[in-house]
Short mmCIF file of C-alpha atoms in Angstrom, two decimals:
data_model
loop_
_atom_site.label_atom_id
_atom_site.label_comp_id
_atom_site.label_asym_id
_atom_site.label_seq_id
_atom_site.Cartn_x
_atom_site.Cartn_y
_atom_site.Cartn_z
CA UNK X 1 0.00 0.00 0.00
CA UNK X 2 2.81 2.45 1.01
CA UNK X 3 4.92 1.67 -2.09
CA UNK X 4 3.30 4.01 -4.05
CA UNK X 5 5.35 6.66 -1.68
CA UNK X 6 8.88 5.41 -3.14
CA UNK X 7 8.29 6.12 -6.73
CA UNK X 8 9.90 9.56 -5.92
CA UNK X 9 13.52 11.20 -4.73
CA UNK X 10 15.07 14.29 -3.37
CA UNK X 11 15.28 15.92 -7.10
CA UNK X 12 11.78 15.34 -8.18
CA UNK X 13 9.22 17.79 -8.70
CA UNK X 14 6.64 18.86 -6.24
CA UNK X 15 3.79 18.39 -8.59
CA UNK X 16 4.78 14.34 -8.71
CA UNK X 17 5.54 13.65 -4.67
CA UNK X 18 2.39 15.23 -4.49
CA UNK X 19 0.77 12.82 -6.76
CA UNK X 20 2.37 10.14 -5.48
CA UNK X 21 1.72 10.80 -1.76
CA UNK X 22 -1.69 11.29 -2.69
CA UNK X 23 -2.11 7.40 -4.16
CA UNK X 24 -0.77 6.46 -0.37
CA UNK X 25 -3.51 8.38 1.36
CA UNK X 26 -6.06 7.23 -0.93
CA UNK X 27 -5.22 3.89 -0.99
CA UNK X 28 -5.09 3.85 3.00
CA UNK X 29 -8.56 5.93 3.15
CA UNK X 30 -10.36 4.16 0.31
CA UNK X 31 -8.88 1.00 0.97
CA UNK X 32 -7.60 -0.31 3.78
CA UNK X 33 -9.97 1.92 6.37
CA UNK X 34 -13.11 0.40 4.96
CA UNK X 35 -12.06 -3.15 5.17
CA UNK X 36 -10.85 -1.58 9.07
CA UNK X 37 -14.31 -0.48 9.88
CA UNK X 38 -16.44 -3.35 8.46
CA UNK X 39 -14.10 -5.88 10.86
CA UNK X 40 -14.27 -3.27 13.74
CA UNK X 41 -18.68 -2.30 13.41
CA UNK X 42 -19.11 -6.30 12.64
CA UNK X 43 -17.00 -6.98 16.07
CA UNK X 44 -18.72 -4.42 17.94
CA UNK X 45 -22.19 -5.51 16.61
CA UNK X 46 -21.40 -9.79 17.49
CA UNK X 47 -20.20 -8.55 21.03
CA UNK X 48 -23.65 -6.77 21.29
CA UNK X 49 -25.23 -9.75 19.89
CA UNK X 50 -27.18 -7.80 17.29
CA UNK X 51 -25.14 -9.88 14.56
CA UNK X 52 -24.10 -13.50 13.93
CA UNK X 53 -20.26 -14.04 14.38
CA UNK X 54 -20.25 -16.48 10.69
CA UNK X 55 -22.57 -13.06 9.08
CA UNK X 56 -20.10 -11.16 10.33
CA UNK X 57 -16.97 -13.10 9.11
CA UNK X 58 -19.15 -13.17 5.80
CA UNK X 59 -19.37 -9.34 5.18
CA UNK X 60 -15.63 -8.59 6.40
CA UNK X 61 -14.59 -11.24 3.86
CA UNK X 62 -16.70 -9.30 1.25
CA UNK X 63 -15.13 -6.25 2.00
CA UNK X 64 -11.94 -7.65 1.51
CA UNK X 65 -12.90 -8.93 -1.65
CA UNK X 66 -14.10 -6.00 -3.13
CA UNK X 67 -11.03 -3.75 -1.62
CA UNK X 68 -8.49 -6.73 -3.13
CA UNK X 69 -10.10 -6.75 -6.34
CA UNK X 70 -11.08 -3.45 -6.96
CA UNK X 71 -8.80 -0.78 -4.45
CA UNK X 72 -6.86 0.78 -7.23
CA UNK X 73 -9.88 0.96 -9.39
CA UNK X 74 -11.79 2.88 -6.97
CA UNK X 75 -9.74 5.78 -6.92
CA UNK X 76 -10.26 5.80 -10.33
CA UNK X 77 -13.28 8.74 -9.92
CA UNK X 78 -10.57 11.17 -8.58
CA UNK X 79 -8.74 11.25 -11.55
CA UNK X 80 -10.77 14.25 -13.27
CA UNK X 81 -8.51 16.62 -13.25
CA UNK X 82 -6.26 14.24 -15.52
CA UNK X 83 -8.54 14.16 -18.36
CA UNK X 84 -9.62 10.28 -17.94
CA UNK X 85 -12.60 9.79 -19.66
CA UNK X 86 -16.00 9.36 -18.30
CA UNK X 87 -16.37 5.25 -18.76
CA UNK X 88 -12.82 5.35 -16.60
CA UNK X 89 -14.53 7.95 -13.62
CA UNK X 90 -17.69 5.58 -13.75
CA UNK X 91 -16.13 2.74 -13.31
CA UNK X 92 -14.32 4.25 -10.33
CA UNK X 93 -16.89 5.73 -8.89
CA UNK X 94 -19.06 2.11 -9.28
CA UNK X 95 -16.23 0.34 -7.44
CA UNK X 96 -15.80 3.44 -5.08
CA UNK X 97 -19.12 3.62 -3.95
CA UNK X 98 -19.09 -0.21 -4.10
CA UNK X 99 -16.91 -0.32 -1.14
CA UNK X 100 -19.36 0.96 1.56
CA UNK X 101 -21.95 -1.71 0.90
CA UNK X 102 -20.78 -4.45 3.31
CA UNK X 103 -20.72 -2.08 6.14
CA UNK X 104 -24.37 -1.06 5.04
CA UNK X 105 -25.58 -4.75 5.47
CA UNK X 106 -23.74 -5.24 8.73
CA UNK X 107 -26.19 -1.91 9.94
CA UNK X 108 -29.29 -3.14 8.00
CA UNK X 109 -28.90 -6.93 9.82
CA UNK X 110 -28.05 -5.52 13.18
CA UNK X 111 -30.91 -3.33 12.91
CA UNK X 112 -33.51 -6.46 11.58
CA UNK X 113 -32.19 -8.38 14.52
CA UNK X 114 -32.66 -5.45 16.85
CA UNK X 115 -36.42 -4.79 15.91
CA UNK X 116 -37.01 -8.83 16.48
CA UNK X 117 -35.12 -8.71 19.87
CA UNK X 118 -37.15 -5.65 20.96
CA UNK X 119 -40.31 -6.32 19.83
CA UNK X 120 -40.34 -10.03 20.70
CA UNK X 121 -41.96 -10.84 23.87
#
């Protein structure tokens, strides 16, 4: 993830360690940190017992699967400024907004199993 942060030296322009230093941060923030808080919210949520620990194990794993398969490609949408073409933004942004959706399901299960716990007699 941080290798991105080599590809400059000493004599290289400010305009490309700040490119470069940029694909680090986004690659940490759109990456890693969602995969971070899925496993963190799904621990929280099993030690509340408002989610199953094999559900949760399921939606971390599918976090990690979309962040292994398509990390890069979600930072795709920020590259605007480049003059990437739209199919290239789209695709970023599908994979970027992609990337929230097993932390969604962990909230929309805990809350189902919520409403049944509290409503349950």
């Amino acid at each position: 993830m941080f290798g991105a942060g080599l590809l400059y030296d000493r004599a290289s322009h400010l305009t490309i360690v700040e490119y470069w230093r940029w694909w680090v941060v986004h690659l940490w923030v759109e990456g890693v940190f969602e995969v971070f808080a899925t496993a963190w919210v799904a621990w929280i949520f099993v030690h509340m017992r408002l989610l199953r620990t094999d559900t949760a194990a399921v939606y971390t794993m599918f976090s990690a699967m979309i962040f292994l398969g398509g990390g890069v490609l979600g930072t795709f949408h920020h590259l605007y400024f480049a003059g990437t073409p739209q199919s290239v933004l789209a695709l970023g942004a599908v994979f970027s907004a992609l990337e929230v959706v097993p932390l969604a399901l962990i909230a929309f299960d805990a809350h189902d199993h919520w409403k049944v716990e509290k409503y349950s007699p």
